[in-house]
mmCIF file of C-alpha atoms in Angstrom:
data_model
loop_
_atom_site.group_PDB
_atom_site.id
_atom_site.type_symbol
_atom_site.label_atom_id
_atom_site.label_comp_id
_atom_site.label_asym_id
_atom_site.label_seq_id
_atom_site.Cartn_x
_atom_site.Cartn_y
_atom_site.Cartn_z
ATOM 1 C CA UNK A 240 0.000 0.000 0.000
ATOM 2 C CA UNK A 241 2.836 2.379 0.924
ATOM 3 C CA UNK A 242 4.626 1.626 -2.333
ATOM 4 C CA UNK A 243 1.467 2.322 -4.354
ATOM 5 C CA UNK A 244 1.036 5.654 -2.533
ATOM 6 C CA UNK A 245 4.593 6.647 -3.416
ATOM 7 C CA UNK A 246 4.017 5.711 -7.054
ATOM 8 C CA UNK A 247 0.776 7.700 -7.078
ATOM 9 C CA UNK A 248 2.593 10.777 -5.761
ATOM 10 C CA UNK A 249 5.239 10.320 -8.440
ATOM 11 C CA UNK A 250 2.482 10.061 -11.047
ATOM 12 C CA UNK A 251 0.883 13.309 -9.854
ATOM 13 C CA UNK A 252 4.282 15.028 -9.954
ATOM 14 C CA UNK A 253 4.931 13.686 -13.458
ATOM 15 C CA UNK A 254 1.571 14.900 -14.780
ATOM 16 C CA UNK A 255 2.088 18.321 -13.193
ATOM 17 C CA UNK A 256 5.539 18.684 -14.743
ATOM 18 C CA UNK A 257 4.297 17.376 -18.095
ATOM 19 C CA UNK A 258 1.496 19.953 -18.074
ATOM 20 C CA UNK A 259 3.956 22.716 -17.241
ATOM 21 C CA UNK A 260 6.197 21.619 -20.110
ATOM 22 C CA UNK A 261 3.324 21.192 -22.571
ATOM 23 C CA UNK A 262 4.140 24.237 -24.748
ATOM 24 C CA UNK A 263 7.729 23.076 -25.213
ATOM 25 C CA UNK A 264 6.623 19.498 -25.847
ATOM 26 C CA UNK A 265 4.233 20.679 -28.548
ATOM 27 C CA UNK A 266 7.111 22.407 -30.299
ATOM 28 C CA UNK A 267 9.127 19.184 -30.070
ATOM 29 C CA UNK A 268 6.470 17.274 -32.018
ATOM 30 C CA UNK A 269 7.978 18.757 -35.162
ATOM 31 C CA UNK A 270 11.326 17.138 -34.343
ATOM 32 C CA UNK A 271 9.625 13.752 -33.982
ATOM 33 C CA UNK A 272 7.832 13.844 -37.329
ATOM 34 C CA UNK A 273 10.889 15.176 -39.155
ATOM 35 C CA UNK A 274 12.862 12.051 -38.303
ATOM 36 C CA UNK A 275 13.428 9.756 -41.306
ATOM 37 C CA UNK A 276 11.111 6.775 -41.624
ATOM 38 C CA UNK A 277 12.365 3.347 -40.559
ATOM 39 C CA UNK A 278 10.229 1.971 -43.391
ATOM 40 C CA UNK A 279 11.055 4.127 -46.459
ATOM 41 C CA UNK A 280 9.790 1.316 -48.710
ATOM 42 C CA UNK A 281 6.243 1.840 -47.374
ATOM 43 C CA UNK A 282 3.902 4.817 -48.004
ATOM 44 C CA UNK A 283 4.160 7.392 -45.240
ATOM 45 C CA UNK A 284 1.394 9.408 -43.605
ATOM 46 C CA UNK A 285 1.156 13.125 -44.332
ATOM 47 C CA UNK A 286 2.954 15.566 -42.040
ATOM 48 C CA UNK A 287 -0.439 16.909 -40.976
ATOM 49 C CA UNK A 288 -1.668 13.439 -39.935
ATOM 50 C CA UNK A 289 1.570 12.660 -38.095
ATOM 51 C CA UNK A 290 1.407 15.986 -36.221
ATOM 52 C CA UNK A 291 -2.171 15.374 -35.116
ATOM 53 C CA UNK A 292 -1.372 11.811 -33.987
ATOM 54 C CA UNK A 293 1.607 12.972 -31.930
ATOM 55 C CA UNK A 294 -0.366 15.831 -30.436
ATOM 56 C CA UNK A 295 -3.160 13.463 -29.346
ATOM 57 C CA UNK A 296 -0.574 11.014 -27.938
ATOM 58 C CA UNK A 297 0.924 13.889 -25.936
ATOM 59 C CA UNK A 298 -2.445 14.966 -24.544
ATOM 60 C CA UNK A 299 -3.466 11.420 -23.638
ATOM 61 C CA UNK A 300 -0.164 10.161 -22.201
ATOM 62 C CA UNK A 301 1.428 13.429 -21.014
ATOM 63 C CA UNK A 302 4.592 12.659 -22.935
ATOM 64 C CA UNK A 303 6.059 12.702 -26.417
ATOM 65 C CA UNK A 304 6.461 9.414 -28.259
ATOM 66 C CA UNK A 305 10.187 9.327 -29.191
ATOM 67 C CA UNK A 306 9.646 5.875 -30.745
ATOM 68 C CA UNK A 307 7.004 7.067 -33.198
ATOM 69 C CA UNK A 308 9.107 6.306 -36.302
ATOM 70 C CA UNK A 309 10.916 3.200 -34.991
ATOM 71 C CA UNK A 310 7.527 1.738 -34.042
ATOM 72 C CA UNK A 311 6.439 2.339 -37.638
ATOM 73 C CA UNK A 312 3.522 4.548 -36.598
ATOM 74 C CA UNK A 313 4.391 7.039 -39.340
ATOM 75 C CA UNK A 314 3.528 4.410 -42.004
ATOM 76 C CA UNK A 315 0.079 4.211 -43.588
ATOM 77 C CA UNK A 316 -2.095 1.214 -42.609
ATOM 78 C CA UNK A 317 0.794 -0.553 -40.890
ATOM 79 C CA UNK A 318 0.530 -0.536 -37.107
ATOM 80 C CA UNK A 319 -2.092 0.413 -34.528
ATOM 81 C CA UNK A 320 -0.851 2.945 -31.982
ATOM 82 C CA UNK A 321 -3.268 1.584 -29.359
ATOM 83 C CA UNK A 322 -1.338 -1.697 -29.309
ATOM 84 C CA UNK A 323 1.775 0.077 -27.966
ATOM 85 C CA UNK A 324 2.259 0.817 -24.300
ATOM 86 C CA UNK A 325 3.491 4.406 -23.682
ATOM 87 C CA UNK A 326 6.855 4.650 -21.982
ATOM 88 C CA UNK A 327 5.739 6.396 -18.803
ATOM 89 C CA UNK A 328 2.761 4.087 -18.295
ATOM 90 C CA UNK A 329 5.097 1.131 -18.761
ATOM 91 C CA UNK A 330 7.759 2.497 -16.367
ATOM 92 C CA UNK A 331 5.165 3.139 -13.670
ATOM 93 C CA UNK A 332 3.729 -0.380 -13.931
ATOM 94 C CA UNK A 333 7.186 -1.972 -14.148
ATOM 95 C CA UNK A 334 8.342 -0.131 -11.027
ATOM 96 C CA UNK A 335 5.224 -1.021 -9.039
ATOM 97 C CA UNK A 336 5.845 -4.672 -9.875
ATOM 98 C CA UNK A 337 9.544 -4.603 -8.975
ATOM 99 C CA UNK A 338 9.828 -2.119 -6.141
ATOM 100 C CA UNK A 339 7.376 -3.665 -3.727
ATOM 101 C CA UNK A 340 8.474 -2.636 -0.244
ATOM 102 C CA UNK A 341 8.746 -5.229 2.524
ATOM 103 C CA UNK A 342 7.923 -3.748 5.934
ATOM 104 C CA UNK A 343 9.501 -5.194 9.053
ATOM 105 C CA UNK A 344 9.834 -4.128 12.679
ATOM 106 C CA UNK A 345 13.321 -2.780 12.008
ATOM 107 C CA UNK A 346 12.474 -0.957 8.778
ATOM 108 C CA UNK A 347 11.563 -1.492 5.125
ATOM 109 C CA UNK A 348 13.397 -2.787 2.077
ATOM 110 C CA UNK A 349 12.988 -4.228 -1.400
ATOM 111 C CA UNK A 350 15.016 -6.654 -3.505
ATOM 112 C CA UNK A 351 16.234 -4.602 -6.467
ATOM 113 C CA UNK A 352 19.722 -4.115 -4.968
ATOM 114 C CA UNK A 353 20.321 -7.809 -5.690
ATOM 115 C CA UNK A 354 20.198 -6.921 -9.385
ATOM 116 C CA UNK A 355 21.680 -3.431 -9.392
ATOM 117 C CA UNK A 356 24.879 -4.331 -7.551
ATOM 118 C CA UNK A 357 26.760 -6.430 -10.113
ATOM 119 C CA UNK A 358 29.138 -7.823 -7.500
ATOM 120 C CA UNK A 359 26.311 -9.091 -5.282
ATOM 121 C CA UNK A 360 24.355 -10.319 -8.328
ATOM 122 C CA UNK A 361 27.271 -12.421 -9.559
ATOM 123 C CA UNK A 362 28.094 -13.866 -6.138
ATOM 124 C CA UNK A 363 24.448 -14.695 -5.411
ATOM 125 C CA UNK A 364 23.651 -16.483 -8.682
ATOM 126 C CA UNK A 365 27.002 -18.275 -8.746
ATOM 127 C CA UNK A 366 26.016 -19.896 -5.472
ATOM 128 C CA UNK A 367 22.380 -20.631 -6.368
ATOM 129 C CA UNK A 368 22.647 -21.613 -10.057
ATOM 130 C CA UNK A 369 26.284 -22.648 -10.391
ATOM 131 C CA UNK A 370 29.493 -20.784 -11.215
ATOM 132 C CA UNK A 371 29.409 -22.052 -14.809
ATOM 133 C CA UNK A 372 26.426 -19.804 -15.560
ATOM 134 C CA UNK A 373 28.206 -16.559 -14.626
ATOM 135 C CA UNK A 374 31.472 -14.974 -15.801
ATOM 136 C CA UNK A 375 34.223 -15.771 -13.336
ATOM 137 C CA UNK A 376 34.698 -12.954 -10.841
ATOM 138 C CA UNK A 377 38.429 -12.346 -10.521
ATOM 139 C CA UNK A 378 38.374 -9.468 -8.072
ATOM 140 C CA UNK A 379 36.455 -6.602 -6.526
ATOM 141 C CA UNK A 380 38.250 -3.239 -6.394
ATOM 142 C CA UNK A 381 37.121 -1.065 -3.506
ATOM 143 C CA UNK A 382 39.343 1.994 -3.271
ATOM 144 C CA UNK A 383 42.803 1.135 -1.944
ATOM 145 C CA UNK A 384 42.003 -2.543 -1.442
ATOM 146 C CA UNK A 385 41.077 -5.421 -3.710
ATOM 147 C CA UNK A 386 39.249 -8.587 -2.807
ATOM 148 C CA UNK A 387 40.979 -11.372 -4.743
ATOM 149 C CA UNK A 388 38.151 -13.819 -5.463
ATOM 150 C CA UNK A 389 40.522 -16.622 -6.388
ATOM 151 C CA UNK A 390 42.643 -16.382 -3.226
ATOM 152 C CA UNK A 391 39.582 -15.420 -1.121
ATOM 153 C CA UNK A 392 41.358 -12.561 0.661
ATOM 154 C CA UNK A 393 41.872 -8.808 0.588
ATOM 155 C CA UNK A 394 45.076 -7.464 -0.938
ATOM 156 C CA UNK A 395 46.473 -4.041 -1.745
ATOM 157 C CA UNK A 396 45.373 -2.555 -5.069
ATOM 158 C CA UNK A 397 49.059 -2.145 -6.019
ATOM 159 C CA UNK A 398 49.604 -5.893 -5.589
ATOM 160 C CA UNK A 399 46.633 -6.685 -7.842
ATOM 161 C CA UNK A 400 48.156 -4.723 -10.724
ATOM 162 C CA UNK A 401 51.548 -6.452 -10.497
ATOM 163 C CA UNK A 402 50.333 -9.523 -12.402
ATOM 164 C CA UNK A 403 49.738 -9.302 -16.173
ATOM 165 C CA UNK A 404 46.140 -9.974 -17.157
ATOM 166 C CA UNK A 405 43.361 -9.016 -19.580
ATOM 167 C CA UNK A 406 40.055 -8.567 -17.810
ATOM 168 C CA UNK A 407 36.743 -6.724 -17.935
ATOM 169 C CA UNK A 408 36.117 -3.812 -15.565
ATOM 170 C CA UNK A 409 32.516 -3.024 -14.612
ATOM 171 C CA UNK A 410 31.178 -0.358 -12.307
ATOM 172 C CA UNK A 411 29.097 -2.323 -9.840
ATOM 173 C CA UNK A 412 26.081 -0.080 -10.511
ATOM 174 C CA UNK A 413 26.727 1.058 -14.104
ATOM 175 C CA UNK A 414 23.992 1.058 -16.766
ATOM 176 C CA UNK A 415 23.815 1.088 -20.586
ATOM 177 C CA UNK A 416 27.458 -0.014 -20.886
ATOM 178 C CA UNK A 417 28.682 3.009 -18.912
ATOM 179 C CA UNK A 418 31.673 2.034 -16.822
ATOM 180 C CA UNK A 419 32.447 -1.151 -18.782
ATOM 181 C CA UNK A 420 35.962 -1.507 -20.185
ATOM 182 C CA UNK A 421 38.293 -4.165 -21.551
ATOM 183 C CA UNK A 422 41.505 -3.690 -19.583
ATOM 184 C CA UNK A 423 44.955 -5.114 -20.309
ATOM 185 C CA UNK A 424 47.467 -5.021 -17.448
ATOM 186 C CA UNK A 425 51.103 -5.299 -18.494
ATOM 187 C CA UNK A 426 54.032 -4.842 -16.106
ATOM 188 C CA UNK A 427 51.930 -2.899 -13.651
ATOM 189 C CA UNK A 428 50.586 -0.538 -16.294
ATOM 190 C CA UNK A 429 47.229 -0.251 -18.087
ATOM 191 C CA UNK A 430 47.453 -0.631 -21.863
ATOM 192 C CA UNK A 431 44.471 0.832 -23.671
ATOM 193 C CA UNK A 432 44.107 2.085 -27.235
ATOM 194 C CA UNK A 433 47.822 1.730 -27.862
ATOM 195 C CA UNK A 434 48.633 3.959 -24.880
ATOM 196 C CA UNK A 435 50.222 2.976 -21.576
ATOM 197 C CA UNK A 436 48.677 4.488 -18.461
ATOM 198 C CA UNK A 437 49.670 4.240 -14.811
ATOM 199 C CA UNK A 438 47.023 2.195 -13.005
ATOM 200 C CA UNK A 439 46.485 4.891 -10.367
ATOM 201 C CA UNK A 440 45.836 7.445 -13.098
ATOM 202 C CA UNK A 441 43.487 5.061 -14.867
ATOM 203 C CA UNK A 442 41.446 4.369 -11.743
ATOM 204 C CA UNK A 443 41.064 8.096 -11.128
ATOM 205 C CA UNK A 444 39.679 8.475 -14.647
ATOM 206 C CA UNK A 445 37.404 5.455 -14.265
ATOM 207 C CA UNK A 446 33.982 6.762 -13.203
ATOM 208 C CA UNK A 447 33.747 5.133 -9.772
ATOM 209 C CA UNK A 448 35.833 3.428 -7.110
ATOM 210 C CA UNK A 449 33.884 0.176 -6.738
ATOM 211 C CA UNK A 450 34.727 -2.021 -9.699
ATOM 212 C CA UNK A 451 33.899 -5.644 -10.472
ATOM 213 C CA UNK A 452 36.703 -7.434 -12.326
ATOM 214 C CA UNK A 453 35.645 -10.447 -14.412
ATOM 215 C CA UNK A 454 37.046 -12.811 -17.001
ATOM 216 C CA UNK A 455 36.875 -12.055 -20.713
ATOM 217 C CA UNK A 456 34.314 -14.352 -22.309
ATOM 218 C CA UNK A 457 34.635 -15.858 -25.780
ATOM 219 C CA UNK A 458 31.359 -15.930 -27.673
ATOM 220 C CA UNK A 459 29.989 -18.833 -29.705
ATOM 221 C CA UNK A 460 31.343 -18.963 -33.265
ATOM 222 C CA UNK A 461 27.819 -18.663 -34.710
ATOM 223 C CA UNK A 462 27.341 -15.335 -32.925
ATOM 224 C CA UNK A 463 30.833 -14.201 -33.933
ATOM 225 C CA UNK A 464 29.884 -14.846 -37.576
ATOM 226 C CA UNK A 465 27.315 -12.068 -37.249
ATOM 227 C CA UNK A 466 29.765 -9.633 -35.634
ATOM 228 C CA UNK A 467 33.254 -10.633 -34.415
ATOM 229 C CA UNK A 468 34.285 -7.183 -33.194
ATOM 230 C CA UNK A 469 32.690 -7.306 -29.748
ATOM 231 C CA UNK A 470 30.861 -9.657 -27.424
ATOM 232 C CA UNK A 471 27.237 -9.600 -28.590
ATOM 233 C CA UNK A 472 24.523 -10.231 -26.030
ATOM 234 C CA UNK A 473 20.911 -11.356 -25.892
ATOM 235 C CA UNK A 474 18.469 -9.167 -23.979
ATOM 236 C CA UNK A 475 15.687 -11.478 -22.849
ATOM 237 C CA UNK A 476 12.882 -10.380 -20.543
ATOM 238 C CA UNK A 477 10.994 -12.603 -18.146
ATOM 239 C CA UNK A 478 7.768 -11.842 -16.308
ATOM 240 C CA UNK A 479 6.376 -13.537 -13.212
ATOM 241 C CA UNK A 480 2.573 -13.623 -13.325
ATOM 242 C CA UNK A 481 0.184 -13.582 -10.372
ATOM 243 C CA UNK A 482 0.209 -17.389 -10.300
ATOM 244 C CA UNK A 483 3.998 -17.409 -9.899
ATOM 245 C CA UNK A 484 4.540 -18.774 -13.407
ATOM 246 C CA UNK A 485 7.562 -17.231 -15.155
ATOM 247 C CA UNK A 486 7.354 -16.662 -18.912
ATOM 248 C CA UNK A 487 9.490 -14.973 -21.553
ATOM 249 C CA UNK A 488 8.047 -11.635 -22.638
ATOM 250 C CA UNK A 489 10.430 -10.705 -25.478
ATOM 251 C CA UNK A 490 14.033 -11.171 -26.614
ATOM 252 C CA UNK A 491 16.409 -9.591 -29.071
ATOM 253 C CA UNK A 492 20.050 -10.017 -30.014
ATOM 254 C CA UNK A 493 22.179 -6.897 -29.549
ATOM 255 C CA UNK A 494 24.970 -6.574 -32.080
ATOM 256 C CA UNK A 495 27.805 -4.084 -32.156
ATOM 257 C CA UNK A 496 28.024 -2.247 -35.469
ATOM 258 C CA UNK A 497 31.522 -0.744 -35.323
ATOM 259 C CA UNK A 498 34.937 -2.399 -35.596
ATOM 260 C CA UNK A 499 36.292 -0.344 -32.701
ATOM 261 C CA UNK A 500 33.355 -0.794 -30.305
ATOM 262 C CA UNK A 501 33.741 -3.040 -27.251
ATOM 263 C CA UNK A 502 30.008 -2.941 -26.436
ATOM 264 C CA UNK A 503 26.837 -3.833 -28.344
ATOM 265 C CA UNK A 504 24.261 -1.488 -26.791
ATOM 266 C CA UNK A 505 21.972 0.419 -29.132
ATOM 267 C CA UNK A 506 22.699 3.545 -27.092
ATOM 268 C CA UNK A 507 26.318 3.172 -28.249
ATOM 269 C CA UNK A 508 25.491 2.632 -31.926
ATOM 270 C CA UNK A 509 24.657 -1.081 -31.937
ATOM 271 C CA UNK A 510 21.468 -2.656 -33.251
ATOM 272 C CA UNK A 511 18.811 -4.995 -31.910
ATOM 273 C CA UNK A 512 17.386 -7.940 -33.853
ATOM 274 C CA UNK A 513 14.206 -9.585 -32.577
ATOM 275 C CA UNK A 514 14.218 -13.308 -31.787
ATOM 276 C CA UNK A 515 11.297 -15.578 -32.662
ATOM 277 C CA UNK A 516 10.570 -17.015 -29.213
ATOM 278 C CA UNK A 517 9.107 -20.280 -30.470
ATOM 279 C CA UNK A 518 11.910 -21.098 -32.939
ATOM 280 C CA UNK A 519 14.961 -19.347 -31.489
ATOM 281 C CA UNK A 520 15.823 -17.671 -34.801
ATOM 282 C CA UNK A 521 16.368 -14.042 -35.704
ATOM 283 C CA UNK A 522 13.619 -11.969 -37.260
ATOM 284 C CA UNK A 523 14.017 -9.943 -40.451
ATOM 285 C CA UNK A 524 15.175 -6.536 -39.230
ATOM 286 C CA UNK A 525 17.839 -5.156 -36.956
ATOM 287 C CA UNK A 526 16.858 -1.792 -35.436
ATOM 288 C CA UNK A 527 19.415 0.936 -34.818
ATOM 289 C CA UNK A 528 18.860 3.821 -32.400
ATOM 290 C CA UNK A 529 17.648 6.725 -34.550
ATOM 291 C CA UNK A 530 20.697 8.745 -33.509
ATOM 292 C CA UNK A 531 22.869 6.311 -35.474
ATOM 293 C CA UNK A 532 20.713 4.885 -38.272
ATOM 294 C CA UNK A 533 17.450 3.098 -39.033
ATOM 295 C CA UNK A 534 16.881 -0.600 -39.715
ATOM 296 C CA UNK A 535 19.016 -3.261 -41.432
ATOM 297 C CA UNK A 536 18.282 -6.667 -42.958
ATOM 298 C CA UNK A 537 21.895 -7.762 -42.656
ATOM 299 C CA UNK A 538 24.814 -6.823 -40.460
ATOM 300 C CA UNK A 539 26.494 -3.690 -41.867
ATOM 301 C CA UNK A 540 30.020 -5.060 -41.298
ATOM 302 C CA UNK A 541 29.750 -8.781 -42.085
ATOM 303 C CA UNK A 542 26.810 -8.782 -44.500
ATOM 304 C CA UNK A 543 25.177 -11.751 -42.723
ATOM 305 C CA UNK A 544 21.381 -11.712 -43.164
ATOM 306 C CA UNK A 545 19.301 -11.790 -40.012
ATOM 307 C CA UNK A 546 16.064 -13.516 -41.077
ATOM 308 C CA UNK A 547 16.021 -17.136 -39.889
ATOM 309 C CA UNK A 548 19.527 -17.072 -38.389
ATOM 310 C CA UNK A 549 19.590 -19.681 -35.620
ATOM 311 C CA UNK A 550 20.585 -18.757 -32.072
ATOM 312 C CA UNK A 551 22.705 -21.520 -30.488
ATOM 313 C CA UNK A 552 21.486 -23.056 -27.197
ATOM 314 C CA UNK A 553 18.137 -21.244 -27.378
ATOM 315 C CA UNK A 554 16.293 -23.752 -25.178
ATOM 316 C CA UNK A 555 19.100 -23.524 -22.623
ATOM 317 C CA UNK A 556 18.856 -19.719 -22.676
ATOM 318 C CA UNK A 557 15.135 -19.838 -21.897
ATOM 319 C CA UNK A 558 15.572 -22.437 -19.151
ATOM 320 C CA UNK A 559 18.420 -20.455 -17.583
ATOM 321 C CA UNK A 560 16.580 -17.129 -17.340
ATOM 322 C CA UNK A 561 13.441 -18.759 -15.969
ATOM 323 C CA UNK A 562 15.498 -20.535 -13.324
ATOM 324 C CA UNK A 563 17.420 -17.352 -12.554
ATOM 325 C CA UNK A 564 14.214 -15.323 -12.189
ATOM 326 C CA UNK A 565 12.932 -17.890 -9.701
ATOM 327 C CA UNK A 566 15.824 -16.883 -7.409
ATOM 328 C CA UNK A 567 14.466 -13.314 -7.326
ATOM 329 C CA UNK A 568 11.076 -14.258 -5.965
ATOM 330 C CA UNK A 569 9.943 -10.702 -5.144
ATOM 331 C CA UNK A 570 10.553 -9.201 -8.606
ATOM 332 C CA UNK A 571 7.889 -9.214 -11.293
ATOM 333 C CA UNK A 572 9.979 -8.551 -14.418
ATOM 334 C CA UNK A 573 13.691 -8.753 -15.242
ATOM 335 C CA UNK A 574 15.663 -7.907 -18.362
ATOM 336 C CA UNK A 575 18.566 -10.362 -18.629
ATOM 337 C CA UNK A 576 21.798 -9.940 -20.599
ATOM 338 C CA UNK A 577 23.144 -13.243 -21.905
ATOM 339 C CA UNK A 578 26.371 -14.222 -23.686
ATOM 340 C CA UNK A 579 26.324 -17.446 -25.703
ATOM 341 C CA UNK A 580 29.640 -19.292 -25.401
ATOM 342 C CA UNK A 581 30.704 -22.556 -27.035
ATOM 343 C CA UNK A 582 29.570 -24.349 -23.852
ATOM 344 C CA UNK A 583 26.221 -22.586 -23.507
ATOM 345 C CA UNK A 584 24.617 -19.418 -22.123
ATOM 346 C CA UNK A 585 26.246 -17.238 -19.463
ATOM 347 C CA UNK A 586 24.396 -14.573 -17.449
ATOM 348 C CA UNK A 587 26.047 -11.165 -17.481
ATOM 349 C CA UNK A 588 23.466 -9.244 -15.468
ATOM 350 C CA UNK A 589 19.803 -8.726 -14.691
ATOM 351 C CA UNK A 590 17.980 -5.390 -14.871
ATOM 352 C CA UNK A 591 14.861 -4.350 -12.997
ATOM 353 C CA UNK A 592 14.712 -1.051 -14.939
ATOM 354 C CA UNK A 593 14.772 -2.499 -18.446
ATOM 355 C CA UNK A 594 13.243 -0.435 -21.262
ATOM 356 C CA UNK A 595 10.240 -1.122 -23.498
ATOM 357 C CA UNK A 596 11.541 0.658 -26.629
ATOM 358 C CA UNK A 597 13.753 -2.163 -27.911
ATOM 359 C CA UNK A 598 11.108 -4.896 -27.522
ATOM 360 C CA UNK A 599 8.385 -2.833 -29.214
ATOM 361 C CA UNK A 600 10.748 -1.798 -32.019
ATOM 362 C CA UNK A 601 11.400 -5.429 -32.841
ATOM 363 C CA UNK A 602 8.004 -7.047 -32.098
ATOM 364 C CA UNK A 603 5.498 -4.265 -32.613
ATOM 365 C CA UNK A 604 2.926 -3.283 -29.967
ATOM 366 C CA UNK A 605 3.270 -5.334 -26.776
ATOM 367 C CA UNK A 606 0.675 -3.721 -24.526
ATOM 368 C CA UNK A 607 -1.668 -6.726 -24.622
ATOM 369 C CA UNK A 608 1.122 -9.241 -23.982
ATOM 370 C CA UNK A 609 2.524 -7.114 -21.131
ATOM 371 C CA UNK A 610 -0.854 -7.091 -19.390
ATOM 372 C CA UNK A 611 -1.599 -10.767 -20.036
ATOM 373 C CA UNK A 612 1.700 -12.124 -18.712
ATOM 374 C CA UNK A 613 1.549 -10.044 -15.538
ATOM 375 C CA UNK A 614 -1.952 -11.336 -14.796
ATOM 376 C CA UNK A 615 -1.227 -14.968 -15.761
#
């Protein structure tokens, strides 16, 4: 009840701010409809029609629809806007489902920290599911000290950097690939981009002092055929219904689209290709964030076509995320990031604050499915 009251107050604040910003938002409608169409091969609606539709969306939902073109709503007789869940409505419902507060005599809490702290997340699922389903944690850097996970003891940070190694650094609470870096340690120095940096200098530049250090994974050769320039991940979302049954809501493969990119996120220029949940194969189009491009039928670097491309270990992926979600028994929905290796799927992280844009880009309107799976 308390959590619902807090969400209601947030909703009132959001509506008030949205109303205050209405004149500016109206002027921004023009920017939305001037974006290029993701479907240039299809007839487009008139500018007048698109303006009216965006204005009515703004009045009804108190927000612009930044996904108007990637959802294909600018195309004539293609998609029904009422089948799409608006972002704010989705975020409110997602947060209510995941941020349920537990009240005790000593205080209140919820469970989302188990996902948001990557160090805790990895340690917890390694113990409950098995270490083979998570990247190996090599160390945890916490200021001047490092917990060496292999030796099971704390050591000085200077001692950790004495041994040569190539590892992945992750801010324990980073999002959207912020604070993720491939780090090579050679003779006590950090080698990055052809430059050698003192480790103390590097850590000062790294945005945060609590860093998870993990092994570098090698992806399955079938995924590397699509894009060998970075580790490509599957974003797969699970929902726990009222009955307790856990089902897959949507999934898409994220692919890097640059030879010099270490990450695959769409926010960093990558693209997302929907996965047919029943067959475990890629769908026809890969969607790029509109800041970087539109849609592709094949990977821009390798030329591999997406439609029908088989995802290795798909059944194992589905089984793994359902089992993993069962360990987070108080959370309604989780967006998982999965790497497929030659041995099978590995869980990188779970996200309680996953976004709806990518799934609706790749699948179309998911409002009905979102409501059905939560009630199931």
